[in-house]
Amino acid sequence: MQSLVASILALFFMLGALEARYNPRSYNLQDEVVVSATIVVDKNGHGNFTTVQQAIDSIPSNNSQWTRIHINHAIYVEKVVVPKDKPYIILEGDLDHYPVIEFGDGGNVVTSPTFIAHADNFIAKNIIFKNTYDRIDFMADVNGRPTTWAVAAAIDGDKQSFYQCSFLSVQDTLSDARGRHYFYECTVKGAIDFIFGSGQSLYEKCQIVSVTDVIGFPGYITANGRGGPDDPAGFVFKDCHVSGTGPINLGRAYGNHSRVLFSGTYMENIITPQGWMAAWNTGNEDLISYSEANCSGPGADLSQRVTWEKKLSDEEVEGLTNAAKFIDQDGWLAKQPK
């Protein structure tokens, strides 16, 4: 009898494993253990809520257990805020058809963001965050308005991660303001300072896309504002791909101690020869840490780069590109649901 029961249990678990393997909507055992609830957002009324903000608002303040908000495919025209007192939220789109969260506000980096995440311990997967103010989809026509600040997403919580997400705008697309952040296989598109702030962030296998034909002059991928020589902040791009309409600078310094590293990244022929600008910090170039290591492609030619670009040792590069050393010293990434 015991052997029969054991055989039935073995068959049950085998069938469950097969279902988990072949059903793209199923989640592994770890997720089932650590995610306390799943809320469904469907614009057409086939879920728990019809807007993303309603779903976030339904989660209690000071939440201490991971809660998944699954967003069915649609275009959600709304501003969304994850407040500081609502940690442990997973915002997840359909794997095959990503939902779009978009809004068209501009002119102010604080008030324009389509999406804001203040909370610590936050995850987003398979979502397109978009600011439509500068009409990125209609590059030949920006409604006669000058391009201005129009943030797609602003993040300033600690221990936030983003997987297969897109951030789309023209100017100041992604406000990577502060905190430790991890981006994996994400796309960031813009023309002017389109990744900016003082975050401590690792971008791995991401697509960095220039749309400078919108503005008609060379733009800037990054505007990092690291606060001082002992500040651990900085933007690190590991095994990424830089492409687009160009031309584009890798960055300009938004602070005396600005720090950016491109490592193992393929650069198409859109990078300006000089690569970097001191911008607001001309005269303090020795304090700026802009570096490239083991990059490739026609845009990775270092022969005409600014003379003050830093040459990092292999150990320094490894210390910045290794997540465990740069952003994950306490192992927070492994503690997040996959």
C-alpha positions as a printed NumPy array, in Angstrom:
array([[  0.   ,   0.   ,   0.   ],
       [  2.802,   2.395,   0.927],
       [  4.548,   1.73 ,  -2.373],
       [  1.313,   2.449,  -4.251],
       [  0.894,   5.762,  -2.432],
       [  4.522,   6.639,  -3.122],
       [  4.037,   5.865,  -6.814],
       [  0.916,   8.04 ,  -6.999],
       [  2.701,  10.926,  -5.271],
       [  5.672,  10.57 ,  -7.609],
       [  3.349,  10.696, -10.621],
       [  1.568,  13.737,  -9.179],
       [  4.776,  15.689,  -8.722],
       [  6.06 ,  14.64 , -12.16 ],
       [  2.903,  15.924, -13.839],
       [  3.146,  19.143, -11.845],
       [  6.73 ,  19.617, -12.93 ],
       [  5.804,  19.04 , -16.565],
       [  2.984,  21.586, -16.32 ],
       [  5.323,  24.144, -14.757],
       [  7.851,  23.53 , -17.503],
       [  5.497,  23.946, -20.438],
       [  2.976,  26.473, -19.094],
       [  4.444,  29.974, -19.486],
       [  2.002,  31.359, -16.912],
       [  3.013,  28.938, -14.164],
       [  5.498,  29.813, -11.47 ],
       [  8.109,  27.698,  -9.752],
       [  7.859,  26.348,  -6.23 ],
       [  9.939,  29.201,  -4.838],
       [  7.434,  31.749,  -6.122],
       [  4.509,  29.766,  -4.7  ],
       [  6.169,  29.793,  -1.288],
       [  7.239,  33.442,  -1.085],
       [  4.48 ,  35.229,  -3.052],
       [  1.51 ,  35.624,  -0.75 ],
       [ -1.082,  36.748,  -3.298],
       [ -1.605,  37.582,  -6.964],
       [ -3.774,  40.485,  -8.071],
       [ -4.868,  40.689, -11.709],
       [ -5.252,  43.971, -13.573],
       [ -7.316,  43.846, -16.747],
       [ -8.381,  46.996, -18.581],
       [-11.518,  45.271, -19.873],
       [-12.755,  44.207, -16.45 ],
       [-11.639,  40.576, -16.46 ],
       [ -9.443,  40.914, -13.389],
       [ -9.543,  42.312,  -9.874],
       [ -8.947,  45.9  , -11.017],
       [ -9.018,  47.855, -14.268],
       [ -6.063,  50.171, -13.504],
       [ -2.584,  49.503, -12.178],
       [ -2.86 ,  52.214,  -9.527],
       [ -6.026,  50.658,  -8.112],
       [ -4.166,  47.385,  -7.626],
       [ -1.26 ,  49.09 ,  -5.86 ],
       [ -3.644,  51.053,  -3.647],
       [ -5.294,  47.813,  -2.534],
       [ -2.097,  46.526,  -0.913],
       [ -1.844,  47.413,   2.798],
       [  0.748,  49.897,   3.985],
       [  3.929,  48.39 ,   5.415],
       [  3.275,  45.179,   3.535],
       [  5.863,  42.559,   4.543],
       [  5.106,  39.742,   2.087],
       [  5.653,  39.658,  -1.653],
       [  2.493,  40.447,  -3.603],
       [  2.288,  39.958,  -7.354],
       [  0.305,  42.357,  -9.536],
       [ -0.182,  40.671, -12.904],
       [ -1.096,  43.135, -15.666],
       [ -2.906,  41.728, -18.679],
       [ -1.944,  43.053, -22.097],
       [ -3.319,  46.52 , -22.891],
       [ -2.269,  50.157, -23.004],
       [ -2.872,  51.69 , -19.582],
       [ -2.933,  55.488, -19.877],
       [ -2.285,  56.495, -16.288],
       [  0.326,  57.746, -13.895],
       [  1.402,  55.074, -11.435],
       [  3.101,  55.518,  -8.06 ],
       [  4.424,  52.793,  -5.754],
       [  4.663,  54.664,  -2.428],
       [  7.474,  54.244,   0.067],
       [  5.261,  52.384,   2.547],
       [  4.364,  49.602,   0.074],
       [  7.423,  47.376,  -0.369],
       [  7.509,  43.785,  -1.623],
       [  5.497,  44.36 ,  -4.791],
       [  6.052,  42.492,  -8.059],
       [  4.645,  44.298, -11.089],
       [  4.466,  41.767, -13.908],
       [  3.2  ,  41.854, -17.475],
       [  2.201,  39.072, -19.848],
       [  5.25 ,  37.164, -21.012],
       [  4.237,  37.155, -24.69 ],
       [  2.409,  40.51 , -24.926],
       [  3.842,  43.2  , -22.688],
       [  1.418,  45.763, -21.274],
       [  2.189,  49.452, -21.763],
       [  1.918,  52.021, -18.976],
       [  2.035,  55.448, -20.592],
       [  1.26 ,  59.089, -19.993],
       [  2.151,  62.349, -21.714],
       [  3.443,  64.849, -19.177],
       [  6.56 ,  66.989, -19.53 ],
       [  8.462,  70.054, -18.447],
       [  9.477,  68.925, -14.964],
       [ 11.589,  65.942, -13.905],
       [  9.749,  65.67 , -10.578],
       [  6.143,  65.848, -11.746],
       [  6.337,  64.387, -15.265],
       [  7.134,  60.675, -14.61 ],
       [  4.652,  58.16 , -15.913],
       [  5.818,  55.654, -13.309],
       [  7.384,  56.27 ,  -9.892],
       [  8.703,  53.592,  -7.527],
       [  9.62 ,  54.909,  -4.067],
       [  9.388,  51.569,  -2.25 ],
       [ 12.278,  49.297,  -1.347],
       [ 12.18 ,  45.648,  -2.445],
       [ 10.378,  46.13 ,  -5.744],
       [ 10.387,  44.014,  -8.928],
       [  9.073,  44.79 , -12.42 ],
       [  8.954,  42.287, -15.277],
       [  7.797,  42.43 , -18.897],
       [  6.396,  45.974, -18.864],
       [  6.796,  48.97 , -21.188],
       [  7.005,  52.299, -19.348],
       [  6.496,  55.231, -21.674],
       [  6.243,  59.009, -21.628],
       [  4.483,  60.189, -24.778],
       [  4.954,  63.935, -24.278],
       [  7.782,  64.175, -26.831],
       [  6.003,  61.81 , -29.249],
       [  8.758,  59.221, -29.528],
       [  6.67 ,  57.151, -31.947],
       [  6.265,  60.071, -34.343],
       [  9.809,  61.308, -34.645],
       [  9.133,  63.57 , -37.613],
       [  6.528,  65.526, -35.657],
       [  6.849,  66.639, -32.049],
       [  3.706,  68.767, -32.199],
       [  5.734,  71.919, -32.687],
       [  6.846,  71.769, -29.052],
       [ 10.485,  71.893, -27.986],
       [ 11.804,  68.662, -26.549],
       [ 11.78 ,  68.867, -22.763],
       [ 11.981,  66.81 , -19.595],
       [  9.577,  63.903, -19.936],
       [ 10.374,  61.038, -17.579],
       [  9.062,  57.539, -18.313],
       [ 10.081,  56.096, -14.944],
       [ 11.595,  57.462, -11.744],
       [ 13.014,  55.059,  -9.184],
       [ 14.507,  55.959,  -5.827],
       [ 13.897,  52.933,  -3.617],
       [ 16.582,  50.445,  -2.58 ],
       [ 16.818,  46.842,  -3.803],
       [ 14.762,  47.287,  -6.963],
       [ 15.112,  45.008,  -9.996],
       [ 13.774,  45.168, -13.545],
       [ 13.622,  42.296, -16.037],
       [ 12.776,  42.616, -19.753],
       [ 11.259,  46.059, -19.255],
       [ 11.376,  49.018, -21.656],
       [ 11.688,  52.69 , -20.785],
       [ 10.769,  55.001, -23.675],
       [ 10.969,  58.767, -24.027],
       [ 13.28 ,  61.401, -25.531],
       [ 14.673,  63.535, -22.708],
       [ 15.392,  62.224, -19.186],
       [ 13.739,  58.876, -19.905],
       [ 14.854,  57.026, -16.772],
       [ 15.419,  58.804, -13.475],
       [ 17.713,  56.347, -11.716],
       [ 17.714,  58.645,  -8.723],
       [ 19.086,  56.693,  -5.754],
       [ 19.307,  53.198,  -4.304],
       [ 20.666,  49.874,  -5.537],
       [ 19.089,  48.723,  -8.788],
       [ 19.501,  45.814, -11.195],
       [ 18.338,  45.867, -14.826],
       [ 18.44 ,  42.702, -16.939],
       [ 17.65 ,  42.561, -20.67 ],
       [ 15.894,  45.91 , -20.509],
       [ 15.626,  48.584, -23.211],
       [ 16.176,  52.277, -22.507],
       [ 15.469,  54.687, -25.356],
       [ 16.059,  58.419, -25.515],
       [ 18.235,  61.298, -26.735],
       [ 19.175,  63.661, -23.893],
       [ 20.455,  62.502, -20.476],
       [ 18.149,  59.548, -20.842],
       [ 19.61 ,  57.637, -17.904],
       [ 20.247,  60.139, -15.126],
       [ 20.505,  60.392, -11.361],
       [ 22.617,  59.126,  -8.477],
       [ 21.619,  55.469,  -8.388],
       [ 23.97 ,  52.563,  -7.722],
       [ 22.91 ,  50.473, -10.68 ],
       [ 23.997,  47.562, -12.837],
       [ 22.575,  47.3  , -16.361],
       [ 23.25 ,  43.823, -17.73 ],
       [ 22.567,  42.726, -21.32 ],
       [ 20.45 ,  45.815, -21.925],
       [ 19.631,  47.641, -25.154],
       [ 20.567,  51.316, -25.021],
       [ 18.928,  53.098, -27.961],
       [ 19.615,  56.648, -29.191],
       [ 16.88 ,  58.617, -30.96 ],
       [ 18.82 ,  61.82 , -31.514],
       [ 17.28 ,  62.368, -34.949],
       [ 14.391,  63.819, -32.92 ],
       [ 16.557,  66.656, -31.601],
       [ 18.977,  67.077, -34.52 ],
       [ 22.215,  67.196, -32.518],
       [ 24.364,  64.82 , -30.429],
       [ 22.774,  63.812, -27.151],
       [ 23.886,  62.02 , -24.014],
       [ 23.126,  58.537, -22.747],
       [ 23.972,  59.212, -19.102],
       [ 24.021,  62.114, -16.674],
       [ 25.28 ,  60.563, -13.472],
       [ 25.262,  62.58 , -10.256],
       [ 27.406,  60.557,  -7.839],
       [ 27.827,  62.642,  -4.703],
       [ 31.445,  62.182,  -3.687],
       [ 34.575,  60.008,  -3.846],
       [ 33.245,  57.645,  -1.168],
       [ 29.739,  57.448,  -2.607],
       [ 29.198,  53.866,  -3.917],
       [ 26.82 ,  55.143,  -6.617],
       [ 27.437,  54.877, -10.337],
       [ 26.003,  53.435, -13.536],
       [ 27.601,  50.232, -14.846],
       [ 26.677,  48.786, -18.237],
       [ 27.738,  45.164, -18.605],
       [ 27.479,  43.25 , -21.902],
       [ 25.018,  45.762, -23.326],
       [ 24.33 ,  46.956, -26.886],
       [ 24.305,  50.642, -27.838],
       [ 22.447,  51.408, -31.068],
       [ 20.032,  53.853, -32.659],
       [ 19.99 ,  56.896, -34.89 ],
       [ 22.882,  58.713, -33.192],
       [ 25.052,  60.594, -32.788],
       [ 25.316,  60.266, -29.025],
       [ 27.801,  60.833, -26.21 ],
       [ 28.225,  58.141, -23.591],
       [ 27.635,  60.686, -20.865],
       [ 28.061,  64.091, -19.34 ],
       [ 28.872,  64.746, -15.716],
       [ 25.982,  65.763, -13.496],
       [ 28.219,  66.149, -10.456],
       [ 31.927,  66.463,  -9.683],
       [ 32.311,  62.744,  -8.968],
       [ 30.149,  61.334, -11.739],
       [ 30.909,  57.634, -12.391],
       [ 29.942,  55.497, -15.412],
       [ 31.484,  52.305, -16.802],
       [ 30.687,  50.557, -20.081],
       [ 32.127,  47.031, -19.995],
       [ 31.921,  44.305, -22.631],
       [ 29.447,  46.442, -24.557],
       [ 28.963,  46.525, -28.33 ],
       [ 28.722,  50.079, -29.645],
       [ 27.406,  50.836, -33.095],
       [ 28.864,  53.672, -35.128],
       [ 26.877,  56.394, -33.368],
       [ 29.192,  57.303, -30.475],
       [ 30.878,  60.693, -30.767],
       [ 34.68 ,  60.437, -31.082],
       [ 35.258,  62.184, -27.748],
       [ 32.701,  59.96 , -26.008],
       [ 32.219,  62.061, -22.876],
       [ 31.688,  65.631, -21.684],
       [ 32.481,  67.257, -18.344],
       [ 29.482,  69.581, -18.938],
       [ 28.585,  71.262, -15.636],
       [ 31.929,  70.215, -14.136],
       [ 34.483,  71.579, -16.557],
       [ 37.714,  72.059, -14.646],
       [ 37.06 ,  69.104, -12.346],
       [ 37.701,  66.372, -14.905],
       [ 40.202,  64.636, -12.612],
       [ 37.333,  63.87 , -10.191],
       [ 35.111,  62.287, -12.856],
       [ 35.321,  58.512, -13.367],
       [ 34.255,  57.667, -16.918],
       [ 35.575,  54.371, -18.256],
       [ 35.266,  51.778, -21.003],
       [ 36.591,  48.241, -20.721],
       [ 36.627,  45.433, -23.268],
       [ 34.011,  47.068, -25.48 ],
       [ 33.67 ,  46.341, -29.189],
       [ 32.068,  47.632, -32.368],
       [ 32.792,  50.688, -34.523],
       [ 31.65 ,  53.066, -31.787],
       [ 34.144,  51.686, -29.282],
       [ 37.198,  53.31 , -30.912],
       [ 39.129,  54.971, -28.053],
       [ 41.669,  56.829, -30.199],
       [ 39.902,  60.214, -29.923],
       [ 38.295,  59.905, -26.516],
       [ 38.697,  62.709, -23.962],
       [ 42.118,  62.574, -22.336],
       [ 40.627,  62.379, -18.861],
       [ 38.751,  59.111, -19.433],
       [ 39.837,  56.728, -16.66 ],
       [ 41.665,  53.48 , -17.355],
       [ 40.531,  50.958, -14.758],
       [ 42.488,  47.894, -13.705],
       [ 41.016,  44.439, -14.277],
       [ 40.333,  44.228, -10.548],
       [ 38.461,  47.545, -10.568],
       [ 36.362,  46.482, -13.557],
       [ 35.528,  43.179, -11.91 ],
       [ 34.55 ,  44.956,  -8.712],
       [ 32.023,  47.072, -10.584],
       [ 30.635,  44.482, -13.007],
       [ 30.249,  41.71 , -10.423],
       [ 26.783,  42.197,  -8.933],
       [ 27.771,  40.57 ,  -5.641],
       [ 30.521,  43.152,  -5.165],
       [ 28.861,  46.271,  -6.583],
       [ 25.155,  46.188,  -5.639],
       [ 24.413,  42.866,  -3.939],
       [ 26.793,  42.574,  -1.01 ],
       [ 23.963,  41.482,   1.318],
       [ 22.457,  38.999,  -1.16 ],
       [ 19.174,  40.815,  -1.733],
       [ 18.863,  39.714,  -5.364],
       [ 18.791,  36.024,  -4.405],
       [ 16.075,  36.739,  -1.853],
       [ 13.712,  38.166,  -4.469],
       [ 11.225,  35.868,  -6.229],
       [ 12.34 ,  34.792,  -9.676]])
